[in-house]
Short mmCIF file of C-alpha atoms in Angstrom, two decimals:
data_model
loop_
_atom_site.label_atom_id
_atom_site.label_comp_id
_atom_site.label_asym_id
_atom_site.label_seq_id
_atom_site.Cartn_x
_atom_site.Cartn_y
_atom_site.Cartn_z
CA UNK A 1 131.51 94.64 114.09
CA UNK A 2 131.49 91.97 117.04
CA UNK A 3 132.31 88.37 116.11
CA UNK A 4 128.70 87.47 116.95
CA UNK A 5 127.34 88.78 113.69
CA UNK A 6 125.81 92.18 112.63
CA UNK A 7 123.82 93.92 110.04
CA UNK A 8 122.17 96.74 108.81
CA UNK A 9 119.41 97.74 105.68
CA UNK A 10 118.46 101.10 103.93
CA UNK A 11 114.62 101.58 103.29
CA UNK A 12 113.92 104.70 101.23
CA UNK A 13 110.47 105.45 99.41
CA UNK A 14 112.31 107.51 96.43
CA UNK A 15 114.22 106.06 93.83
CA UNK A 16 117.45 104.55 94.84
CA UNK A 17 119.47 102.72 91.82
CA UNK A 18 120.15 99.54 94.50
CA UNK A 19 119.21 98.74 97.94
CA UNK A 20 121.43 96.64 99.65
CA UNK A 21 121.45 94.70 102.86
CA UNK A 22 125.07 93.86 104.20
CA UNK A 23 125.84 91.08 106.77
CA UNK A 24 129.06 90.59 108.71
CA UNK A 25 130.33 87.34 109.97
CA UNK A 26 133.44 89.05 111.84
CA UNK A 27 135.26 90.84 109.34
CA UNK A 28 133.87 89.42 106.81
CA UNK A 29 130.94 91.47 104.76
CA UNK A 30 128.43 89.95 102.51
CA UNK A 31 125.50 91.05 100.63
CA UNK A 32 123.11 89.01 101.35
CA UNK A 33 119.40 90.59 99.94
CA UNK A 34 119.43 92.93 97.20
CA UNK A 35 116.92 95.62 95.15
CA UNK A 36 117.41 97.10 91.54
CA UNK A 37 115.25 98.86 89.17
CA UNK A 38 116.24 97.92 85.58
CA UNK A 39 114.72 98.67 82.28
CA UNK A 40 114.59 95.80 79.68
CA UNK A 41 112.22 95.32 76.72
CA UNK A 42 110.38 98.57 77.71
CA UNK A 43 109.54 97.23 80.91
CA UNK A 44 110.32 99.14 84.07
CA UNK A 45 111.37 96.51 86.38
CA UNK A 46 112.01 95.99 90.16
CA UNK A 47 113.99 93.06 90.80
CA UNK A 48 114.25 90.92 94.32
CA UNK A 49 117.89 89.23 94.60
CA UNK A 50 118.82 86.46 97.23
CA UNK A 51 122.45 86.51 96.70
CA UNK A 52 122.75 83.14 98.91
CA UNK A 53 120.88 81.11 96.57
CA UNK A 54 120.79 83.41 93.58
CA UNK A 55 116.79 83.24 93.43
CA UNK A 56 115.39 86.21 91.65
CA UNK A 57 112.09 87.98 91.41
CA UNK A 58 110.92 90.75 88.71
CA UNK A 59 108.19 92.79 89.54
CA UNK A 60 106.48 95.46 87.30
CA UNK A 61 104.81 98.01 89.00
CA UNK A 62 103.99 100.09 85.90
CA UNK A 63 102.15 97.18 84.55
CA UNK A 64 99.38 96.23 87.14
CA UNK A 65 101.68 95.29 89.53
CA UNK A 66 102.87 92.02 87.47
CA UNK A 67 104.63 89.23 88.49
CA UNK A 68 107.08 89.42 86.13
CA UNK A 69 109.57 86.58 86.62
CA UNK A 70 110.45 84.36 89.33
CA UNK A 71 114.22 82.95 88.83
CA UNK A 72 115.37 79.63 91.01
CA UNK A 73 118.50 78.51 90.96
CA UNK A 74 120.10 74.72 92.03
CA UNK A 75 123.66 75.16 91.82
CA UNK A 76 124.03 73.81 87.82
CA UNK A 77 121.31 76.31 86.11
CA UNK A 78 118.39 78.90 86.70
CA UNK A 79 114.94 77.98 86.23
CA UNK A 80 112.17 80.63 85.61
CA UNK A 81 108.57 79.53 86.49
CA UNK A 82 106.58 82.32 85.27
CA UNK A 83 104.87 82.33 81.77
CA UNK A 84 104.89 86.45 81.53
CA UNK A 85 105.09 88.76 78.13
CA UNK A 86 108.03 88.97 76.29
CA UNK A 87 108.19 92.46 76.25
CA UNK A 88 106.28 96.31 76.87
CA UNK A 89 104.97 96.28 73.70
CA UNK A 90 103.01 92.57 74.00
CA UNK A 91 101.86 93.33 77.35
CA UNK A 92 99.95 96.86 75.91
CA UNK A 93 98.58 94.63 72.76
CA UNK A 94 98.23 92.10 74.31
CA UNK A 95 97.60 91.60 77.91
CA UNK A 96 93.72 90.80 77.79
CA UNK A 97 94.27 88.33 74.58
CA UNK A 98 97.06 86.86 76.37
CA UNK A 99 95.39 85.89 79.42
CA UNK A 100 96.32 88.43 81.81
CA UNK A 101 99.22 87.06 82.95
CA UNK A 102 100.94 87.60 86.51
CA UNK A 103 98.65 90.57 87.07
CA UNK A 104 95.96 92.05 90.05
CA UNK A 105 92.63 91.13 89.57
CA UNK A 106 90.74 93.68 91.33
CA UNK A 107 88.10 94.56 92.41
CA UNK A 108 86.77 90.97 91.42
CA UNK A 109 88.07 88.25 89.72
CA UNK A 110 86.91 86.12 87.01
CA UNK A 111 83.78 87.39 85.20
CA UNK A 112 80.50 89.37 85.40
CA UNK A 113 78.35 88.51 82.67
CA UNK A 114 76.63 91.31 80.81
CA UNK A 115 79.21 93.15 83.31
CA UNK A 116 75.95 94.32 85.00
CA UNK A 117 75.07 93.75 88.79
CA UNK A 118 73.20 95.17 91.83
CA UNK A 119 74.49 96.43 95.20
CA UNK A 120 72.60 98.41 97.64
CA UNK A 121 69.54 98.13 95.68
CA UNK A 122 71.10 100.25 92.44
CA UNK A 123 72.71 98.71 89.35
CA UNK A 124 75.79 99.68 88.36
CA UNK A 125 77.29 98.43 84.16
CA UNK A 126 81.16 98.40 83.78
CA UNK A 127 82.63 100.04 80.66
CA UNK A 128 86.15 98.47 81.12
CA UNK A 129 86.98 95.45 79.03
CA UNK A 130 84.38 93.14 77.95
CA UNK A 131 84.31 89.27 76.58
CA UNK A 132 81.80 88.71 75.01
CA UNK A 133 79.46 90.86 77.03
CA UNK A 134 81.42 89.74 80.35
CA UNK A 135 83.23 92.49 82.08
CA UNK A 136 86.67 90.67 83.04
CA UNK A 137 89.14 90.42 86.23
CA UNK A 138 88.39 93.89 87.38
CA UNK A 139 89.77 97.40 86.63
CA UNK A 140 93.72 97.10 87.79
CA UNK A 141 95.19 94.95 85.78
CA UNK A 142 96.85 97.40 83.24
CA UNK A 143 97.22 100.08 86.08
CA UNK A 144 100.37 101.94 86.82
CA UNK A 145 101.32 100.88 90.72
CA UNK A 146 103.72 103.03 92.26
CA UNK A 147 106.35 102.25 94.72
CA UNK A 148 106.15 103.38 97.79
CA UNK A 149 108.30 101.37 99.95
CA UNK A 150 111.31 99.08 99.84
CA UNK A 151 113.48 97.35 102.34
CA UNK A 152 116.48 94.79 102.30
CA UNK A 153 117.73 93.06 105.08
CA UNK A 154 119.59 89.78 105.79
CA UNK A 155 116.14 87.78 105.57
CA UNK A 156 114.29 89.18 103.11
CA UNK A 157 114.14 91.72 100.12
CA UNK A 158 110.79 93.43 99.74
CA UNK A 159 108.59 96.18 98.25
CA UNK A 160 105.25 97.59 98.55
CA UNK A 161 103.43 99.25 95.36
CA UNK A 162 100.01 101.30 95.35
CA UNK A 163 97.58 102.10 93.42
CA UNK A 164 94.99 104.83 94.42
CA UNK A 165 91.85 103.64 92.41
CA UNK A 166 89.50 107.16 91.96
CA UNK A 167 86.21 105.68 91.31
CA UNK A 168 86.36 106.80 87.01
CA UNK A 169 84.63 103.57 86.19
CA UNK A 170 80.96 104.21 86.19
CA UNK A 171 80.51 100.32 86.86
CA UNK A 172 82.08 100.97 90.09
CA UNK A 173 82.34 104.34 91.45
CA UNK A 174 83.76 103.55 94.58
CA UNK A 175 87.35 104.70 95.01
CA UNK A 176 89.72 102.73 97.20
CA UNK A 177 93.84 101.89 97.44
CA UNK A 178 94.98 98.53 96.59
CA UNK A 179 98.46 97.96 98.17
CA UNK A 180 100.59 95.03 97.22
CA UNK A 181 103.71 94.05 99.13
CA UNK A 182 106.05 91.38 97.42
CA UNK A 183 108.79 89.89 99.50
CA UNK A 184 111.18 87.50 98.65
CA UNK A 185 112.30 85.38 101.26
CA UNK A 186 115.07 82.35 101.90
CA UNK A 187 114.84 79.28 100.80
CA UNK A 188 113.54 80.24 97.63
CA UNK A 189 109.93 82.08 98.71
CA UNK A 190 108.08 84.85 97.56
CA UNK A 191 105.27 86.38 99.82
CA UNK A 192 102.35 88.42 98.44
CA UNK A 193 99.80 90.64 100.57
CA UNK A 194 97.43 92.35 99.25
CA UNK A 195 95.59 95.45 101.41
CA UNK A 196 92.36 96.95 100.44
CA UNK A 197 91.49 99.76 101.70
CA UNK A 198 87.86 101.37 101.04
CA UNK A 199 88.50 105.61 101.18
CA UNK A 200 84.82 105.85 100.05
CA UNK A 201 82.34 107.49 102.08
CA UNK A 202 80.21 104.41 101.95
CA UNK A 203 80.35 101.06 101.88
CA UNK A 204 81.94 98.98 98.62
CA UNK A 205 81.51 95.18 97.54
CA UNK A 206 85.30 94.15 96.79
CA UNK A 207 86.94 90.69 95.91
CA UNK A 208 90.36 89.72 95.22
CA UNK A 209 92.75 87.62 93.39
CA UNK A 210 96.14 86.97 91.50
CA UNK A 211 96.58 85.62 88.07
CA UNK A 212 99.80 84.27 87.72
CA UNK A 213 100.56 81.55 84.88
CA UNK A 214 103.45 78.73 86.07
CA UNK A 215 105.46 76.71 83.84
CA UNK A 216 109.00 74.30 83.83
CA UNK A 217 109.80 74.53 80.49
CA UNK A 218 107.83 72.23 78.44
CA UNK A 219 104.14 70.79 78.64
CA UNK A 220 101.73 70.85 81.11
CA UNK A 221 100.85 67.41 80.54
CA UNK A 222 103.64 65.83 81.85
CA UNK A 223 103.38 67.83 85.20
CA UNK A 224 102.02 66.61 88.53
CA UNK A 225 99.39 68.90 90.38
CA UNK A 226 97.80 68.47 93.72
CA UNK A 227 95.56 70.79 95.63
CA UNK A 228 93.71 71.05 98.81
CA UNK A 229 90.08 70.07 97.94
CA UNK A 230 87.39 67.82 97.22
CA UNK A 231 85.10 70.02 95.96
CA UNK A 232 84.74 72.14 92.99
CA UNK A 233 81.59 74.86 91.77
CA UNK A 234 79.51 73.83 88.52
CA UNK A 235 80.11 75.79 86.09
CA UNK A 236 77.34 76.97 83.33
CA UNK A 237 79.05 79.12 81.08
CA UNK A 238 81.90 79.45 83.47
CA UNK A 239 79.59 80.85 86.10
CA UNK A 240 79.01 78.63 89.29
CA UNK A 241 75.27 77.69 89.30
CA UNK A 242 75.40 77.57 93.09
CA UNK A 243 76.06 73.83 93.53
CA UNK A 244 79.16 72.19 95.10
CA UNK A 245 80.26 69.22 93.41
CA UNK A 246 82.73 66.47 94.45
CA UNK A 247 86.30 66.37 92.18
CA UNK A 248 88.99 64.52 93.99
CA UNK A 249 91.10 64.33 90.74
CA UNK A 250 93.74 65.81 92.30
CA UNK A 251 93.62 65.20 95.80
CA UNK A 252 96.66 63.78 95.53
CA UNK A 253 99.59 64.08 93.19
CA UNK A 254 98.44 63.18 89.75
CA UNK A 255 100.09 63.16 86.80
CA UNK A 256 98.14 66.12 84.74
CA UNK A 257 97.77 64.50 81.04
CA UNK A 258 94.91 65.77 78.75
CA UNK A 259 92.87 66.98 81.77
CA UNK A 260 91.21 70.21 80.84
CA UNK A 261 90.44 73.16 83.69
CA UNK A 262 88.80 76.06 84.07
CA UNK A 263 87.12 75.41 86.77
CA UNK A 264 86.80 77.00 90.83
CA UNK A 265 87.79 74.65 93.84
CA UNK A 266 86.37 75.02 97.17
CA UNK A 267 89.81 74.83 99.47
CA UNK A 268 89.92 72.45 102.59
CA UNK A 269 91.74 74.36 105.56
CA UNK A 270 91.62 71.71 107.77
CA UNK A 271 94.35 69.75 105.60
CA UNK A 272 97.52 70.55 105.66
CA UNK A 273 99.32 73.05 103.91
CA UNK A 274 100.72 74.18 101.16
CA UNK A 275 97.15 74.05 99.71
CA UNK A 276 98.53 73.29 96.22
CA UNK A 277 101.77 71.25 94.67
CA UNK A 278 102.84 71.25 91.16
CA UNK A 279 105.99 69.37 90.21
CA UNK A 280 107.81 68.13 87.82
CA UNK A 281 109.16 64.78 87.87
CA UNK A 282 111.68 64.57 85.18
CA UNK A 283 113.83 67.41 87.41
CA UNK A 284 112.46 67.48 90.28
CA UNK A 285 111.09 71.03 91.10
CA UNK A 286 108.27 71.86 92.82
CA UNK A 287 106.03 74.84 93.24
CA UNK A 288 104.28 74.73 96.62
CA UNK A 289 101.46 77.45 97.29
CA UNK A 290 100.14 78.15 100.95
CA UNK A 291 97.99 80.58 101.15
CA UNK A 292 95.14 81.55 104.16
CA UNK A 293 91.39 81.99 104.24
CA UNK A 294 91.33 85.17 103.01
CA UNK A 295 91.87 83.07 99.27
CA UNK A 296 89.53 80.26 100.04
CA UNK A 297 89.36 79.27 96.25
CA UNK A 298 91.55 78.40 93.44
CA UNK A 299 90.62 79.12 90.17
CA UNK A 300 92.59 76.16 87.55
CA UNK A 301 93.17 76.90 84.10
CA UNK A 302 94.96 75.58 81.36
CA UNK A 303 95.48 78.01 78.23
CA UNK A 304 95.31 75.75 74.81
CA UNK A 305 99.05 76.14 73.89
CA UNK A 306 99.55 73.64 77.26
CA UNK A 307 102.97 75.26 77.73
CA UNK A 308 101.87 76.74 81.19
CA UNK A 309 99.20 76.46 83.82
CA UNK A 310 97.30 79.71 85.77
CA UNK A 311 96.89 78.79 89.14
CA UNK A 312 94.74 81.59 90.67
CA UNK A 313 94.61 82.26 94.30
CA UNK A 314 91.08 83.97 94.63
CA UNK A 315 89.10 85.28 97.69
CA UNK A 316 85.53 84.83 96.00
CA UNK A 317 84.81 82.86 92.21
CA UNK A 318 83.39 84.31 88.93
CA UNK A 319 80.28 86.80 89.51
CA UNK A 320 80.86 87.02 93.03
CA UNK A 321 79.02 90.93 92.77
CA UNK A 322 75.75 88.83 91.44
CA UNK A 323 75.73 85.90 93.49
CA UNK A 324 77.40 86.88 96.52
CA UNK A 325 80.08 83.91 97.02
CA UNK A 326 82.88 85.22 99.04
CA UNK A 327 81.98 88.95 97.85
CA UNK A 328 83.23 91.05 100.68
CA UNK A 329 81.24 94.60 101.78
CA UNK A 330 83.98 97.02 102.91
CA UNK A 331 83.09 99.43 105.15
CA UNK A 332 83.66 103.41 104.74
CA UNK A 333 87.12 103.50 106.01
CA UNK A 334 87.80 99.90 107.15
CA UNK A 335 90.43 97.31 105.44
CA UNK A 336 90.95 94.28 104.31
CA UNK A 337 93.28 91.98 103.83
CA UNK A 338 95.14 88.96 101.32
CA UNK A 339 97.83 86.68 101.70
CA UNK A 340 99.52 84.13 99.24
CA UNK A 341 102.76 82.43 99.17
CA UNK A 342 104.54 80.63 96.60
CA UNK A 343 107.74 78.34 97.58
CA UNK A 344 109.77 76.63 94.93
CA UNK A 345 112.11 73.74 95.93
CA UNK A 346 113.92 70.90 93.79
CA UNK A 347 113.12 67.52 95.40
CA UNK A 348 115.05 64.55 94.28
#
């Protein structure tokens, strides 16, 4: 290699131990961007390695594509900001009880109540899990993703995971892939698209979102949170009623206290991003979220244990299939298409 710098990746779909990406500076090689499949606590895991700043991701296909673990490091010690399971064995018992951590909510988020609705002028009742008569965040979230792609380079360490939904559900009988590529990137950011792609021979109503639950360590409470809007949906029984209301709470940073959520804000594009920020002040790091249109809502809610908070990037709210908030109609063939990004700095 050329004193001007050179580099080179391997990108297999099969099932390479570790993908590598190496990075000369003259004769000098480094690894810079790394991928490994480990097993650990029964979990089949897929982990994304910046060897720069030692920031890690985990990633469990297996398990509805779940955000396992996301590992930032400052020099003195490692930080994980994901509240996930603690092992196969919870997540199988557990994952619905738990809150359906880090997982794909698909096709809609949130709830359906009675898990009954109408589309094209027939009714359809899911059989998946119910809440109390609700059917809940969709029919992936306990799928098994596989992988079908991975790259490393000397910017970014990524992989894409599908799942080929068949139509089994009776409640929805309209088969289509969901097709999730994580990327970890520098500077301590992970990058999350989601594709939809309809392979019915008709039309399908789809929504999308993530469920991911963040912590620092200790309480909630003593977090500051700021997001991107001034508006949030009334909620009757956790479904919007269709009226907007005003909430500016958290328009800017605000210590989080004894504030209860569960609620569904309205986003505000025309501010600046990242659309969300929640820090902690006695250390100083910061989760920032940026996300585009295609999530115009977040869905805030804080579990009763107050050790972490779900901060849900959503493309429609609760009983988007009834009331037709944000509910997308995918054509026969056609795609569609989510973004989200979460960034994680320490700022003294």
């Amino acid at each position: 290699m050329s004193e001007s710098c050179g580099h080179f990746y391997f990108t297999q779909p099969v099932e390479p131990l570790f993908v590598i990406a190496l990075y000369y500076i003259g004769d000098k090689l480094l690894v810079m961007f790394a991928i490994e499949k480990v097993q650990h606590n029964g979990f089949d895991k897929i982990l994304l390695t910046d060897n720069a700043s030692q920031s890690r991701v985990e990633i469990v296909p297996g398990c509805g594509a779940m955000l396992h673990a996301f590992t930032v490091h400052d020099g003195k010690e490692a930080i994980n900001i994901i509240d996930s399971y603690d092992n196969k064995t919870a997540f199988d018992e557990n994952a619905e009880v738990n809150g359906f951590k880090g997982l794909k909510l698909s096709p809609f988020p949130c709830r359906i109540p009675n898990a009954v609705y109408r589309f094209n002028n027939r009714q359809y009742h899911f059989n998946n899990f119910l809440l109390n008569g609700s059917a809940i965040h969709g029919l992936l979230y306990k799928q098994p993703f596989r992988l079908v792609q991975e790259q490393a380079t000397e910017n970014f360490a990524g992989i894409s995971v599908l799942y080929e939904y068949k139509g089994e559900d009776a409640g929805y009988p309209f088969p289509y892939d969901c097709i999730i590529d994580y990327r970890l990137e520098k500077e301590n950011t992970l990058s999350i698209t989601t594709v939809i792609k309809n392979t019915a021979t008709s039309a399908l109503p789809i929504a999308d979102g993530w469920h991911p639950y963040f912590t620092f360590g200790g309480k909630v409470d003593d977090l500051e949170l700021q997001f991107q809007s001034q508006e949030a949906l009334e909620f009757i029984n956790l479904i919007p009623s269709g009226k907007i209301l005003p909430y500016t709470a958290f328009s800017s940073p605000a210590r989080i206290g004894e504030t209860a959520l569960d609620n569904s804000f309205v986003l505000d594009f025309s501010q600046e991003q990242p659309m969300c920020i929640l820090r902690d002040p006695a250390t100083g790091w910061q989760l920032e979220i940026r996300t585009d249109e295609s999530y115009p809502y977040l869905q805030i809610y804080i579990p009763p244990h107050r050790k972490s908070i779900a901060i849900e990037n959503l493309s429609a709210p609760p009983d988007s299939f009834n009331n037709g908030i944000g509910l997308i109609t995918l054509a026969a063939g056609a795609s569609t298409r989510f973004f989200t990004q979460y960034a994680v700095r320490k700022e003294l």
